[in-house]
Phi, psi and omega in degrees: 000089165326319182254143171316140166232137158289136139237155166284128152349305199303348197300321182291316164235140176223038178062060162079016185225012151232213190272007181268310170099193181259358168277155189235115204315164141313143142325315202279322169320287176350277195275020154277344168284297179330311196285311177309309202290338168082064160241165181260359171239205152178127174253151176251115194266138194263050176223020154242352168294150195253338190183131173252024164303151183335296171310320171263351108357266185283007160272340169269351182268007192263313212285303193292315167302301176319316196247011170070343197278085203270166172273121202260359185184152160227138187239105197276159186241097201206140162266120162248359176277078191208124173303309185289129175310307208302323172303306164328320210267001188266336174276332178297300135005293189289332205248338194235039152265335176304295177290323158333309194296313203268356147296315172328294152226100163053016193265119185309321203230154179251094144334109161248159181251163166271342165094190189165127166340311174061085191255310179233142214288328193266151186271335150309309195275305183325314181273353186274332197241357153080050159085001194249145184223145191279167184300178162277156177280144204065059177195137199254163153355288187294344179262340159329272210308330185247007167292331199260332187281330155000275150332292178306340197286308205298297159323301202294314157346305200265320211285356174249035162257345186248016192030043188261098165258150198273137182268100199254147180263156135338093178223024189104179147053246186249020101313026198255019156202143188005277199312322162326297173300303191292006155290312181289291199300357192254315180286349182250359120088007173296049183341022184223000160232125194242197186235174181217137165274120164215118181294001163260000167304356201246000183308327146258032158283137149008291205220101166329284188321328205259312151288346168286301192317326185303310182296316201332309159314327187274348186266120131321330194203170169235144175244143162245120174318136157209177203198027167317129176082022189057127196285148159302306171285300161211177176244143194233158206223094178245154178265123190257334177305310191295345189273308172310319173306299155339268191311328152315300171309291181326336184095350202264138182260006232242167167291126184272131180256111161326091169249103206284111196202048168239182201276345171319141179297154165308320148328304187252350161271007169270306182310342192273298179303347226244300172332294192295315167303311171274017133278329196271019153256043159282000000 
């Protein structure tokens, strides 16, 4: 395996919409699963924390030390595709308490988001619509993109006073396609905000494959989709030997993070994906 491999939380939970149901393993189960499965990472969403104080901080860089297992990412959960600035600066908020927590331990990297208009709210109906949704009314696009590239300068700021990079994923909305993301990163000039590639993200897109590549230079990190047992949402039917060649071109060295979202329980889709990964990177 050429790369550090991760599991995502999410792989673990998937908030009520797969067969795990809603309770949500501890942290401390997560990276004792991580050690058993013999991966070198773990990424954390930071809406699975029940709490980031000082104290449960540092029982997780103990936890992480203890199991060999470090933490490669936190992944904040935020909109900046928001008119009111007062809302922005509360979503800005959110995202650079996010990078504290992954200075805190030691986590290289912030999973971000670029945001979307959320014209329409349930997320189910939203992949029904194949990720694509109209602005609010009375607002175009261009004003999204600098509401959001705004944001980032300010995030990227802090995030090089904590030596933290901020990672923006592929994610719907004004990610939801290549030219989106190298639109934010380009228009937001940071070495300290790179990207994170996911690879199921891209699935109504033309040519996937063609959008991985487009990131591919810019990704710290990967997160790889997978669907055993059929997506909750959809299934995206990827080839990872052709994704490894992609990434092999790009040059990228970063951690691939599991991220499991099939309808199978997590018992049995994580060892299988986990399986499936490490043949097509060995």
């Amino acid at each position: 395996m050429p790369y550090p491999l991760a599991i995502s939380s999410y792989s673990f939970h998937r908030f009520g919409s797969g067969p795990e149901g809603s309770a949500c393993p501890s942290f401390a189960e997560m990276l004792r699963t991580c050690a058993r499965y013999g991966v070198e990472g773990i990424e954390l969403l930071g809406v699975h924390f029940e709490r980031a104080a000082p104290p449960t901080l540092a029982e997780l860089r103990r936890l992480s030390e203890e199991t060999g297992v470090r933490i490669v990412a936190i992944s904040a959960h935020h909109n900046f595709a928001v008119p009111d600035p007062e809302r922005r600066r509360e979503q800005l908020a959110i995202l650079t308490h996010w990078i504290d927590v992954a200075a805190e331990l030691g986590a290289p990297y912030v999973r971000a988001f670029g945001g979307r208009w959320a014209t329409i709210r349930n997320f189910a109906e939203f992949m029904a619509a194949r990720g694509e949704e109209p602005p609010l009314p009375g607002y175009r696009d261009e004003e999204g993109y600098a509401w959001v590239i705004e944001a980032f300068r300010a995030a990227a700021a802090h995030a090089a006073a904590r030596g933290v990079t901020i990672a923006l994923e592929n994610h719907w909305g004004f990610t939801g396609t290549a030219a989106g993301v190298l639109r934010i990163l380009e228009g937001t000039a940071s070495p300290w905000l790179k990207a994170v590639l996911d690879t199921g993200n891209f699935n109504f897109c033309p040519d996937p494959y063609a959008e991985m590549a487009a990131i591919a230079p810019h990704a710290v990190m990967v997160h790889a989709k997978t669907y055993i047992g059929g997506g909750i949402y959809y299934t995206a039917d990827l080839d990872y030997d052709r994704i490894a060649r992609i990434l092999a071109r790009a040059g990228f060295d970063g951690p691939i993070s599991l991220e499991f979202e099939g309808k199978a329980h997590p018992e049995v889709g994580i060892p299988a994906s986990l399986a499936m990964l490490r043949a097509a990177f060995a």
